Coordinates of C-alpha atoms in Angstrom, one line a residue:
Chain A
M220 CA 0.0 0.0 0.0
I221 CA 1.6 3.3 -1.1
H222 CA -0.9 5.6 0.6
E223 CA -2.4 6.0 4.1
P224 CA -5.0 3.2 4.4
T225 CA -8.7 4.1 4.2
F226 CA -11.4 2.4 6.2
S227 CA -12.2 0.2 3.2
D228 CA -8.5 -0.8 2.9
I229 CA -8.8 -2.0 6.5
Q230 CA -11.9 -4.0 5.7
D231 CA -10.1 -5.6 2.7
T232 CA -7.1 -6.3 4.9
H233 CA -9.3 -8.0 7.5
R234 CA -10.8 -10.3 4.8
K235 CA -7.3 -11.2 3.6
I236 CA -5.6 -11.8 7.0
N237 CA -8.6 -13.4 8.6
P238 CA -7.6 -17.1 8.0
F239 CA -4.3 -16.5 9.7
I240 CA -5.3 -14.6 12.8
N241 CA -7.5 -15.2 15.8
E242 CA -10.8 -13.3 16.3
T243 CA -9.9 -12.4 19.9
P244 CA -12.6 -12.2 22.6
V245 CA -13.9 -9.0 24.2
L246 CA -14.1 -9.4 27.9
T247 CA -16.0 -7.5 30.6
S248 CA -16.1 -7.7 34.3
D249 CA -19.1 -6.6 36.4
K250 CA -16.7 -5.9 39.3
I251 CA -14.4 -3.6 37.3
N252 CA -17.5 -1.8 35.9
D253 CA -18.8 -1.3 39.5
I254 CA -15.5 0.0 40.8
Y255 CA -15.0 2.5 37.9
N256 CA -18.6 3.4 37.4
G257 CA -18.4 2.7 33.7
E258 CA -18.7 -0.1 31.1
L259 CA -15.2 -1.3 30.1
F260 CA -14.8 -3.6 27.1
F261 CA -11.4 -5.3 26.9
K262 CA -10.3 -6.4 23.4
C263 CA -8.0 -9.2 24.3
E264 CA -5.2 -9.3 21.8
N265 CA -3.2 -11.1 24.4
F266 CA -5.0 -14.1 23.0
Q267 CA -3.8 -13.3 19.5
K268 CA -1.4 -15.6 17.6
S269 CA 2.2 -14.6 18.5
G270 CA 0.8 -13.1 21.7
S271 CA 0.0 -9.7 20.4
F272 CA -1.9 -7.7 17.8
K273 CA 1.4 -7.3 15.8
I274 CA 0.7 -10.5 13.8
R275 CA -2.1 -8.6 12.1
G276 CA 0.1 -6.0 10.5
A277 CA 3.0 -8.5 9.9
T278 CA 0.7 -10.9 8.1
N279 CA -0.7 -8.1 5.9
A280 CA 2.7 -6.9 5.0
I281 CA 3.7 -10.4 3.9
L282 CA 0.5 -11.0 1.9
N283 CA 1.2 -7.8 0.0
L284 CA 4.6 -8.8 -1.2
A285 CA 5.1 -9.2 -4.9
H286 CA 6.0 -12.7 -6.2
D287 CA 9.7 -11.9 -6.6
E288 CA 9.7 -10.3 -3.2
R289 CA 8.4 -13.4 -1.6
I290 CA 11.4 -15.4 -3.0
N291 CA 13.9 -13.2 -1.2
G292 CA 12.0 -13.0 2.1
V293 CA 11.6 -10.2 4.6
V294 CA 13.8 -8.5 7.2
T295 CA 13.0 -6.4 10.2
H296 CA 14.8 -5.2 13.3
S297 CA 13.0 -5.6 16.7
S298 CA 13.7 -7.0 20.1
G299 CA 10.1 -7.5 20.9
N300 CA 6.6 -8.4 19.7
F301 CA 7.1 -7.5 16.1
A302 CA 10.1 -9.9 15.8
G303 CA 7.9 -12.7 17.0
A304 CA 5.0 -11.7 14.8
L305 CA 6.9 -11.2 11.6
S306 CA 8.8 -14.4 12.0
L307 CA 5.5 -16.4 12.7
A308 CA 3.7 -14.7 9.8
A309 CA 6.6 -15.5 7.4
K310 CA 6.7 -19.1 8.6
T311 CA 3.0 -19.5 8.0
Q312 CA 3.3 -18.1 4.5
G313 CA 6.3 -20.2 3.8
I314 CA 8.8 -17.4 3.3
K315 CA 12.1 -16.6 4.8
A316 CA 12.5 -14.0 7.6
Y317 CA 15.7 -12.3 8.8
V318 CA 15.4 -10.6 12.2
I319 CA 18.0 -8.1 13.4
M320 CA 18.1 -8.3 17.2
P321 CA 20.3 -6.3 19.7
E322 CA 22.8 -8.5 21.5
N323 CA 21.1 -7.8 24.9
T324 CA 17.7 -9.1 23.8
R325 CA 16.1 -11.4 26.4
K326 CA 16.5 -15.1 25.8
I327 CA 12.8 -15.8 25.8
K328 CA 12.3 -13.4 22.9
I329 CA 15.2 -14.9 20.9
E330 CA 13.9 -18.4 21.4
S331 CA 10.4 -17.5 20.1
V332 CA 11.9 -16.0 16.9
R333 CA 14.2 -19.0 16.6
N334 CA 11.2 -21.4 17.0
N335 CA 9.6 -19.6 14.1
E336 CA 12.6 -20.6 12.0
A337 CA 13.7 -17.1 11.3
E338 CA 17.4 -16.3 10.8
I339 CA 18.6 -14.1 13.6
I340 CA 21.4 -11.6 13.1
F341 CA 22.7 -9.9 16.3
C342 CA 23.9 -6.3 16.4
K343 CA 25.0 -3.8 19.0
P344 CA 22.0 -2.4 21.0
T345 CA 21.8 1.0 19.2
L346 CA 19.4 2.2 16.6
Q347 CA 22.3 3.0 14.3
A348 CA 23.7 -0.5 14.6
R349 CA 20.3 -1.9 13.9
E350 CA 19.8 0.2 10.8
E351 CA 23.3 -0.5 9.4
K352 CA 22.8 -4.2 9.9
S353 CA 19.5 -4.1 8.2
E354 CA 21.1 -2.4 5.2
E355 CA 23.7 -5.1 5.1
V356 CA 21.1 -7.9 5.1
I357 CA 19.0 -6.2 2.5
N358 CA 22.0 -5.8 0.2
E359 CA 23.2 -9.3 0.7
T360 CA 19.9 -11.1 0.4
G361 CA 17.5 -8.9 -1.5
A362 CA 15.0 -9.3 1.4
T363 CA 12.2 -6.7 1.7
F364 CA 12.4 -4.5 4.8
V365 CA 9.2 -4.5 6.9
H366 CA 9.1 -1.7 9.4
P367 CA 7.3 -2.6 12.7
Y368 CA 4.9 0.4 12.4
N369 CA 6.0 3.0 9.9
N370 CA 4.5 1.0 7.1
Y371 CA 1.0 1.4 5.6
N372 CA 0.3 -2.3 5.2
V373 CA 1.2 -2.7 8.9
I374 CA -1.0 0.1 9.9
A375 CA -3.9 -1.3 7.9
G376 CA -3.4 -4.7 9.6
Q377 CA -3.4 -3.2 13.1
G378 CA -6.7 -1.4 12.4
T379 CA -8.4 -4.7 12.1
A380 CA -8.4 -5.3 15.9
A381 CA -10.7 -2.2 16.3
L382 CA -12.8 -3.5 13.4
E383 CA -13.5 -6.7 15.4
L384 CA -14.1 -4.7 18.6
C385 CA -16.7 -2.4 16.8
K386 CA -18.4 -5.5 15.4
T387 CA -18.9 -6.9 18.9
I388 CA -19.7 -3.6 20.7
T389 CA -21.4 -1.1 18.5
D390 CA -21.7 1.9 20.7
L391 CA -18.7 3.2 22.6
D392 CA -18.0 6.7 24.0
V393 CA -14.3 6.2 24.3
V394 CA -11.6 3.9 22.9
I395 CA -8.2 3.8 24.6
S396 CA -5.2 2.4 22.7
P397 CA -1.5 2.1 23.8
V398 CA 0.9 4.4 21.9
G399 CA 4.4 3.3 21.1
G400 CA 5.4 3.8 17.4
G401 CA 1.8 4.6 16.6
G402 CA 0.9 1.7 14.3
L403 CA -1.9 0.3 16.5
I404 CA -3.5 3.7 17.4
S405 CA -3.3 4.9 13.7
G406 CA -5.1 1.8 12.5
T407 CA -7.6 2.1 15.3
A408 CA -8.2 5.7 14.5
I409 CA -9.0 5.0 10.8
T410 CA -11.4 2.2 11.8
L411 CA -13.1 4.2 14.5
S412 CA -13.6 7.4 12.4
E413 CA -15.9 5.3 10.1
K414 CA -17.5 2.8 12.5
I415 CA -18.1 5.0 15.6
P416 CA -17.2 8.5 14.5
Q417 CA -18.7 10.1 17.7
A418 CA -16.3 8.1 19.9
T419 CA -13.2 9.8 21.5
L420 CA -9.9 8.1 20.8
I421 CA -7.4 8.4 23.6
G422 CA -3.7 7.3 23.5
A423 CA -2.2 5.8 26.6
E424 CA 1.6 6.5 26.7
P425 CA 4.1 5.8 29.5
K426 CA 5.3 8.9 31.4
G427 CA 8.9 7.6 30.8
A428 CA 8.5 7.4 27.0
D429 CA 6.3 10.4 26.2
D430 CA 7.4 11.3 22.7
A431 CA 3.8 11.1 21.3
Y432 CA 2.6 13.6 24.0
R433 CA 5.5 16.0 23.3
S434 CA 5.3 15.5 19.5
L435 CA 1.6 16.4 19.4
K436 CA 2.2 19.5 21.5
A437 CA 5.1 20.6 19.4
G438 CA 3.4 19.8 16.1
K439 CA 6.4 17.8 14.9
I440 CA 8.0 14.4 15.7
I441 CA 10.2 14.7 18.8
P442 CA 11.7 11.2 19.3
S443 CA 12.2 9.8 22.8
E444 CA 15.7 9.9 24.2
N445 CA 16.6 7.2 26.7
P446 CA 13.0 6.2 27.4
D447 CA 12.5 4.5 30.7
T448 CA 9.4 2.5 31.5
I449 CA 8.3 -1.1 32.3
A450 CA 6.1 -0.9 29.2
D451 CA 8.8 -2.4 27.0
G452 CA 6.6 -2.5 24.0
L453 CA 6.2 1.3 24.0
L454 CA 9.7 2.5 23.9
T455 CA 9.7 3.4 20.2
S456 CA 8.9 6.9 18.8
L457 CA 6.3 7.9 16.3
G458 CA 7.1 7.6 12.6
S459 CA 6.4 9.8 9.6
R460 CA 3.4 7.6 8.6
T461 CA 1.8 7.3 12.0
F462 CA 2.3 10.9 13.3
P463 CA 0.0 12.6 10.8
V464 CA -2.9 10.2 11.5
I465 CA -2.5 10.6 15.2
Q466 CA -2.3 14.4 14.8
R467 CA -5.6 14.4 12.9
T468 CA -7.6 11.9 15.0
V469 CA -6.4 11.4 18.6
S470 CA -8.2 13.6 21.1
E471 CA -5.7 13.2 23.9
I472 CA -2.5 11.4 24.8
M473 CA -2.7 10.5 28.5
L474 CA 0.6 9.9 30.3
V475 CA 0.5 7.0 32.7
S476 CA 3.1 6.2 35.4
D477 CA 4.6 2.8 35.8
E478 CA 2.9 2.6 39.2
F479 CA -0.6 2.9 37.6
I480 CA 0.5 0.3 34.9
I481 CA 1.4 -2.2 37.6
T482 CA -1.9 -1.5 39.5
A483 CA -3.7 -2.1 36.3
M484 CA -1.9 -5.4 35.7
Q485 CA -3.0 -6.5 39.2
I486 CA -6.6 -5.4 38.6
I487 CA -6.8 -7.2 35.2
R488 CA -5.3 -10.4 36.8
K489 CA -7.7 -10.2 39.7
Y490 CA -11.0 -9.5 38.0
L491 CA -10.5 -10.6 34.4
D492 CA -8.3 -13.6 35.4
I493 CA -5.8 -12.9 32.7
I494 CA -2.2 -12.0 32.5
V495 CA -1.2 -9.2 30.2
E496 CA 2.0 -7.3 29.6
P497 CA 2.6 -3.8 30.9
S498 CA 2.2 -2.2 27.4
A499 CA -1.4 -3.6 27.3
A500 CA -2.4 -2.8 30.9
I501 CA -1.5 0.9 30.3
T502 CA -5.0 1.3 28.8
L503 CA -6.6 0.6 32.1
G504 CA -3.8 2.5 33.8
A505 CA -5.1 5.6 31.9
I506 CA -8.5 5.2 33.6
L507 CA -6.8 4.7 37.0
S508 CA -4.9 8.0 36.5
K509 CA -8.1 10.1 35.9
P510 CA -11.1 8.0 36.9
N511 CA -13.5 10.9 36.9
I512 CA -13.4 11.7 33.2
F513 CA -14.4 8.1 32.4
K514 CA -17.5 7.9 34.7
N515 CA -20.6 6.5 33.1
K516 CA -18.8 6.0 29.8
R517 CA -18.7 3.0 27.6
I518 CA -15.0 2.4 27.0
G519 CA -13.2 0.1 24.6
L520 CA -9.6 -0.8 25.8
I521 CA -7.2 -2.5 23.4
L522 CA -5.2 -5.0 25.5
S523 CA -2.5 -5.2 23.0
G524 CA -0.6 -8.3 24.1
G525 CA 0.3 -10.8 26.8
N526 CA 4.0 -11.5 26.1
I527 CA 5.5 -11.5 29.6
D528 CA 7.2 -14.4 31.3
I529 CA 5.5 -15.4 34.5
D530 CA 8.5 -14.7 36.7
T531 CA 8.8 -11.1 35.4
F532 CA 5.1 -10.7 35.9
D533 CA 5.2 -12.0 39.5
N534 CA 8.1 -9.7 40.3
L535 CA 6.5 -6.7 38.9
I536 CA 3.1 -7.0 40.6
R537 CA 4.8 -7.8 43.9
S538 CA 7.1 -4.7 43.8
P539 CA 6.0 -2.1 46.3
Chain B
M213 CA -38.5 -30.3 32.0
I214 CA -39.9 -33.6 33.3
H215 CA -37.7 -35.9 31.2
E216 CA -34.1 -36.3 30.4
P217 CA -33.2 -33.5 27.9
T218 CA -32.7 -34.5 24.3
F219 CA -30.3 -32.7 22.0
S220 CA -33.1 -30.6 20.6
D221 CA -34.0 -29.6 24.1
I222 CA -30.4 -28.4 24.6
Q223 CA -30.7 -26.4 21.3
D224 CA -33.9 -24.8 22.5
T225 CA -32.3 -24.0 25.8
H226 CA -29.4 -22.3 24.2
R227 CA -31.7 -20.0 22.2
K228 CA -33.6 -19.2 25.5
I229 CA -30.7 -18.5 27.7
N230 CA -28.5 -16.9 25.1
P231 CA -29.3 -13.3 25.9
F232 CA -28.3 -13.8 29.5
I233 CA -25.0 -15.6 29.1
N234 CA -21.6 -15.1 27.5
E235 CA -20.6 -17.0 24.4
T236 CA -17.2 -17.9 25.9
P237 CA -14.0 -18.1 23.9
V238 CA -12.2 -21.3 22.9
L239 CA -8.5 -20.8 23.5
T240 CA -5.5 -22.8 22.1
S241 CA -1.8 -22.6 22.8
D242 CA 0.8 -23.7 20.2
K243 CA 3.2 -24.3 23.1
I244 CA 0.8 -26.6 25.0
N245 CA 0.1 -28.4 21.8
D246 CA 3.8 -28.9 21.2
I247 CA 4.4 -30.2 24.7
Y248 CA 1.6 -32.7 24.6
N249 CA 1.7 -33.7 20.9
G250 CA -1.9 -33.0 20.4
E251 CA -4.4 -30.2 19.7
L252 CA -6.0 -28.9 22.8
F253 CA -9.1 -26.7 22.7
F254 CA -10.0 -25.0 26.0
K255 CA -13.6 -23.9 26.3
C256 CA -13.2 -21.0 28.7
E257 CA -16.2 -21.0 31.0
N258 CA -14.0 -19.1 33.5
F259 CA -15.0 -16.1 31.4
Q260 CA -18.7 -16.9 31.9
K261 CA -21.1 -14.7 33.9
S262 CA -20.9 -15.6 37.6
G263 CA -17.4 -17.0 36.8
S264 CA -18.5 -20.5 35.8
F265 CA -20.8 -22.5 33.5
K266 CA -23.4 -22.9 36.3
I267 CA -25.2 -19.7 35.2
R268 CA -26.3 -21.7 32.1
G269 CA -28.3 -24.2 34.1
A270 CA -29.4 -21.8 36.7
T271 CA -30.8 -19.4 34.1
N272 CA -32.6 -22.2 32.3
A273 CA -34.2 -23.4 35.6
I274 CA -35.5 -19.9 36.2
L275 CA -36.8 -19.3 32.7
N276 CA -38.8 -22.5 33.0
L277 CA -40.6 -21.4 36.2
A278 CA -44.4 -21.1 35.9
H279 CA -45.9 -17.7 36.5
D280 CA -46.9 -18.4 40.1
E281 CA -43.6 -20.0 40.8
R282 CA -41.8 -16.8 39.7
I283 CA -43.7 -14.9 42.4
N284 CA -42.4 -17.0 45.2
G285 CA -38.8 -17.2 44.0
V286 CA -36.3 -20.0 44.1
V287 CA -34.2 -21.7 46.8
T288 CA -31.0 -23.8 46.6
H289 CA -28.3 -25.0 49.0
S290 CA -24.7 -24.5 47.9
S291 CA -21.5 -23.1 49.2
G292 CA -20.0 -22.7 45.8
N293 CA -20.5 -21.7 42.2
F294 CA -24.2 -22.7 42.0
A295 CA -25.1 -20.3 44.8
G296 CA -23.4 -17.4 42.9
A297 CA -25.0 -18.5 39.6
L298 CA -28.6 -19.0 40.8
S299 CA -28.5 -15.7 42.8
L300 CA -27.3 -13.8 39.7
A301 CA -29.7 -15.5 37.3
A302 CA -32.6 -14.7 39.8
K303 CA -31.5 -11.1 40.0
T304 CA -31.3 -10.8 36.3
Q305 CA -34.8 -12.2 35.9
G306 CA -36.1 -10.0 38.7
I307 CA -37.1 -12.8 41.0
K308 CA -36.3 -13.6 44.6
A309 CA -33.6 -16.1 45.6
Y310 CA -33.0 -17.8 48.9
V311 CA -29.6 -19.5 49.3
I312 CA -28.9 -21.9 52.2
M313 CA -25.2 -21.8 53.0
P314 CA -23.1 -23.7 55.6
E315 CA -21.9 -21.5 58.4
N316 CA -18.3 -22.2 57.4
T317 CA -18.7 -20.9 53.8
R318 CA -15.8 -18.6 52.8
K319 CA -16.5 -14.9 53.0
I320 CA -15.8 -14.2 49.4
K321 CA -18.6 -16.7 48.3
I322 CA -21.0 -15.2 50.8
E323 CA -20.3 -11.7 49.5
S324 CA -20.8 -12.6 45.9
V325 CA -24.3 -14.1 46.8
R326 CA -25.1 -11.1 48.9
N327 CA -24.1 -8.7 46.0
N328 CA -26.7 -10.6 43.9
E329 CA -29.3 -9.5 46.5
A330 CA -30.2 -13.1 47.5
E331 CA -31.4 -13.8 51.0
I332 CA -28.8 -16.0 52.7
I333 CA -29.9 -18.5 55.3
F334 CA -27.0 -20.1 57.3
C335 CA -27.1 -23.7 58.5
K336 CA -24.7 -26.2 60.1
P337 CA -22.2 -27.6 57.6
T338 CA -23.9 -31.0 57.0
L339 CA -26.0 -32.3 54.2
Q340 CA -28.8 -33.1 56.7
A341 CA -28.8 -29.6 58.0
R342 CA -28.9 -28.1 54.5
E343 CA -31.8 -30.3 53.5
E344 CA -33.8 -29.6 56.6
K345 CA -33.2 -25.8 56.2
S346 CA -34.3 -26.0 52.6
E347 CA -37.5 -27.8 53.6
E348 CA -38.2 -25.0 56.1
V349 CA -37.6 -22.2 53.6
I350 CA -39.8 -24.0 51.0
N351 CA -42.6 -24.4 53.6
E352 CA -42.4 -20.8 54.8
T353 CA -42.0 -19.0 51.4
G354 CA -43.4 -21.3 48.7
A355 CA -40.1 -20.9 46.8
T356 CA -39.2 -23.5 44.2
F357 CA -36.2 -25.7 45.0
V358 CA -33.6 -25.7 42.3
H359 CA -31.1 -28.5 42.7
P360 CA -27.5 -27.6 41.6
Y361 CA -27.3 -30.6 39.2
N362 CA -30.0 -33.2 39.8
N363 CA -32.5 -31.2 37.7
Y364 CA -33.3 -31.7 34.0
N365 CA -33.5 -28.0 33.3
V366 CA -30.1 -27.5 34.9
I367 CA -28.6 -30.4 32.9
A368 CA -30.0 -29.0 29.6
G369 CA -28.4 -25.6 30.4
Q370 CA -25.0 -27.1 31.2
G371 CA -25.1 -28.9 27.8
T372 CA -25.0 -25.5 26.0
A373 CA -21.3 -25.0 26.7
A374 CA -20.4 -28.1 24.6
L375 CA -22.9 -26.8 22.0
E376 CA -20.8 -23.7 21.6
L377 CA -17.6 -25.7 21.7
C378 CA -18.8 -27.9 18.8
K379 CA -19.9 -24.9 16.8
T380 CA -16.3 -23.5 17.0
I381 CA -14.5 -26.8 16.6
T382 CA -16.3 -29.3 14.6
D383 CA -14.0 -32.3 14.7
L384 CA -12.8 -33.6 18.0
D385 CA -11.5 -37.0 19.0
V386 CA -11.9 -36.5 22.7
V387 CA -13.8 -34.2 25.1
I388 CA -12.8 -34.0 28.8
S389 CA -15.3 -32.6 31.3
P390 CA -14.9 -32.4 35.1
V391 CA -17.2 -34.6 37.1
G392 CA -18.7 -33.4 40.4
G393 CA -22.5 -34.0 40.7
G394 CA -22.6 -34.8 37.0
G395 CA -24.7 -31.9 35.6
L396 CA -22.0 -30.6 33.3
I397 CA -20.8 -33.9 31.9
S398 CA -24.4 -35.1 31.4
G399 CA -25.3 -32.1 29.4
T400 CA -22.0 -32.3 27.5
A401 CA -22.7 -36.0 26.7
I402 CA -26.2 -35.3 25.2
T403 CA -24.8 -32.5 23.0
L404 CA -21.7 -34.6 22.0
S405 CA -23.7 -37.7 21.1
E406 CA -25.5 -35.7 18.4
K407 CA -22.9 -33.2 17.3
I408 CA -19.7 -35.4 17.3
P409 CA -20.9 -38.9 17.9
Q410 CA -17.5 -40.5 17.2
A411 CA -15.8 -38.4 19.9
T412 CA -14.9 -40.1 23.2
L413 CA -16.2 -38.4 26.4
I414 CA -13.9 -38.6 29.4
G415 CA -14.8 -37.5 32.9
A416 CA -12.0 -36.0 35.0
E417 CA -12.6 -36.7 38.7
P418 CA -10.4 -35.9 41.8
K419 CA -8.8 -39.0 43.4
G420 CA -10.0 -37.7 46.7
A421 CA -13.7 -37.5 45.6
D422 CA -14.0 -40.6 43.3
D423 CA -17.7 -41.4 43.7
A424 CA -18.4 -41.3 39.9
Y425 CA -15.5 -43.7 39.3
R426 CA -16.7 -46.1 42.0
S427 CA -20.4 -45.7 41.0
L428 CA -19.7 -46.6 37.4
K429 CA -17.8 -49.7 38.5
A430 CA -20.5 -50.8 40.9
G431 CA -23.4 -50.0 38.6
K432 CA -25.1 -48.0 41.2
I433 CA -24.7 -44.6 42.9
I434 CA -22.1 -44.8 45.7
P435 CA -21.8 -41.4 47.3
S436 CA -18.5 -39.9 48.4
E437 CA -17.9 -39.9 52.1
N438 CA -15.6 -37.2 53.5
P439 CA -14.2 -36.2 50.1
D440 CA -10.8 -34.5 50.2
T441 CA -9.4 -32.6 47.3
I442 CA -8.4 -29.0 46.4
A443 CA -11.1 -29.2 43.6
D444 CA -13.8 -27.7 45.8
G445 CA -16.3 -27.6 43.0
L446 CA -16.2 -31.4 42.7
L447 CA -17.0 -32.6 46.2
T448 CA -20.6 -33.6 45.4
S449 CA -21.8 -37.0 44.4
L450 CA -23.8 -38.1 41.3
G451 CA -27.5 -37.8 41.4
S452 CA -30.4 -40.0 40.1
R453 CA -30.8 -37.8 37.0
T454 CA -27.1 -37.6 36.1
F455 CA -25.9 -41.1 36.9
P456 CA -27.9 -42.9 34.1
V457 CA -26.7 -40.4 31.5
I458 CA -23.1 -40.9 32.6
Q459 CA -23.5 -44.7 32.7
R460 CA -24.7 -44.6 29.1
T461 CA -22.3 -42.2 27.5
V462 CA -19.1 -41.7 29.4
S463 CA -16.2 -43.9 28.1
E464 CA -14.0 -43.5 31.1
I465 CA -13.7 -41.7 34.4
M466 CA -10.0 -40.7 34.9
L467 CA -8.9 -40.1 38.5
V468 CA -6.6 -37.1 38.9
S469 CA -4.4 -36.3 41.9
D470 CA -4.3 -32.9 43.5
E471 CA -0.6 -32.7 42.4
F472 CA -1.6 -33.0 38.7
I473 CA -4.4 -30.5 39.2
I474 CA -1.9 -27.9 40.6
T475 CA 0.6 -28.6 37.8
A476 CA -2.3 -28.1 35.3
M477 CA -3.2 -24.7 36.9
Q478 CA 0.5 -23.7 36.5
I479 CA 0.6 -24.7 32.9
I480 CA -2.7 -23.0 32.1
R481 CA -1.5 -19.8 33.7
K482 CA 1.9 -20.0 32.0
Y483 CA 0.8 -20.7 28.4
L484 CA -2.8 -19.6 28.2
D485 CA -2.2 -16.6 30.6
I486 CA -5.4 -17.3 32.5
I487 CA -6.3 -18.1 36.0
V488 CA -8.7 -21.0 36.6
E489 CA -10.0 -22.9 39.6
P490 CA -8.8 -26.4 40.5
S491 CA -12.1 -27.9 39.4
A492 CA -11.5 -26.6 35.9
A493 CA -7.8 -27.4 35.6
I494 CA -8.5 -31.0 36.4
T495 CA -9.3 -31.5 32.7
L496 CA -5.8 -30.8 31.7
G497 CA -4.7 -32.7 34.8
A498 CA -6.2 -35.8 33.2
I499 CA -3.9 -35.4 30.2
L500 CA -0.9 -34.9 32.5
S501 CA -1.8 -38.1 34.2
K502 CA -1.7 -40.3 31.1
P503 CA -0.2 -38.2 28.3
N504 CA 0.3 -41.2 25.9
I505 CA -3.3 -41.9 25.3
F506 CA -3.9 -38.4 24.2
K507 CA -1.1 -38.2 21.6
N508 CA -2.0 -36.8 18.2
K509 CA -5.6 -36.3 19.3
R510 CA -7.9 -33.3 18.9
I511 CA -9.1 -32.7 22.5
G512 CA -11.8 -30.4 23.8
L513 CA -11.4 -29.4 27.5
I514 CA -14.2 -27.7 29.4
L515 CA -12.5 -25.2 31.7
S516 CA -15.5 -25.0 33.9
G517 CA -14.8 -21.9 36.0
G518 CA -12.4 -19.3 37.4
N519 CA -13.7 -18.7 40.8
I520 CA -10.7 -18.6 43.0
D521 CA -9.3 -15.7 44.9
I522 CA -5.9 -14.7 43.9
D523 CA -4.2 -15.4 47.3
T524 CA -5.5 -18.9 47.4
F525 CA -4.4 -19.4 43.8
D526 CA -0.9 -18.1 44.6
N527 CA -0.6 -20.3 47.6
L528 CA -1.7 -23.4 45.8
I529 CA 0.6 -23.1 42.8
R530 CA 3.6 -22.3 45.1
S531 CA 3.0 -25.3 47.4
P532 CA 5.8 -27.9 46.9

């Protein structure tokens, strides 16, 4: 796709990727609704293949490769969910994937990419090293680079999670999406503006990685420097293809502290009986931060993923 | 319903109760499938209203009350999930519920019934005391007694969980259901014998509450005496309306130790990212007990509920 996706592109994308993804459930909890005086609908992408919504965009990017591009495979750089998603999507479609990962990537993430039969190339843990290594791999192999979010096919794929949410719950006052590089919230915005145009779209961003908040204020992209948050899926900064969509459609970026993210993980475990990663719990964290503005509202929350190993989870929710 | 429900009764029941229950998701985990060399499909009744499948049967019992019966309300005795389910179903239908509970019932269970606006009547923690108190309440109030499982409307309701499972997954080799009083497995059996007649139905029963196992062997109901297991939803013994169905349809009752139930709770938490009660995890516990007989099979597991408070859960899975 060489232009920003329209709503009808997202519908087409959903039809295309549908055989390869899960239609994830939307959960509610009467107790959570009682506590927060609202109706909260959690779109559970933690139950998605690869453990996060990223498989949607990754699958769409691969299905849109030209025949000769399929032969040479795809390459991306990621230490997190997109690496797992692209390698799984590539394996499913029978094509080769190269994944550039920083040397300090956690073992569990390396293993999941290796299980998906991708070729892993390690590099120094800097953006410059990642990009140089990607260039090298592209030159050597002819593989097509798939950016984790600054890519219109990826954005169209990510918008299909909201499409399913709006099919299940047709009237929402607010939708809250996490903001990292902006792929998920951009796709969500495009879907929402057609399906529930009166709904307010709020981005939930970690206080310690507040580039979207600052970029919207400044009217231009201001990348994060040394971001510091437990929401390890939201360390990235907005890109040239996500920023304009966010500028046009997002009502507010709410900054959420790590403390509220942890409390949200506890509440989600306690009342929804599920385990999600910090980058997903941040959506409920936004409500915890300012409960009053969400009173009596019908709220969709995109629980973006569940990729956290159980020891890390236990340690986090037990930290004081 | 004055006769054992047929498959078409279960279909009718599903249409009736559908507005008042969740269609719960069916989850899978590639990692679990890899470990056990099979395809496991978990029907997640832990995400059901009231936290367990029991709301299905309770709702159906209430929807089948005659007009004058509705006026006087319903009564049951239960310290567990059926108390929560019947009180919620009654509240939803705007009728009065009386729940007889043993004095030693855990606070969290009492609170959930109280939140559903049921009238709680305490009694000594013996079956005799429960039954006498029920008689008293019936005589005083004219309320209709709803048995937690030995009731055809309840059995028909419980069979709707398998109906949804068979809609999602059409070809299964095996279905595993927990066995307590036998309501869930009886309903499951009736559904299965029509929808996937070639599938084997296995009951998973705690070693410390093995009345179904012994009853099937003996050819007559042999109630449990002093059952002892962490699966607190499976302490009850088969009834006159569930035993004949089970005798006719269940291929095998597998006895599962508390150790395997705990390991199953850990695996379900680790790979499905959800928290279920011991009485639900026992289905996977059956596979852990005899992994070889399930190899290369497509297996449906009914995760019956998620009602366990988080501290109890944490203590259980950390016990050596």
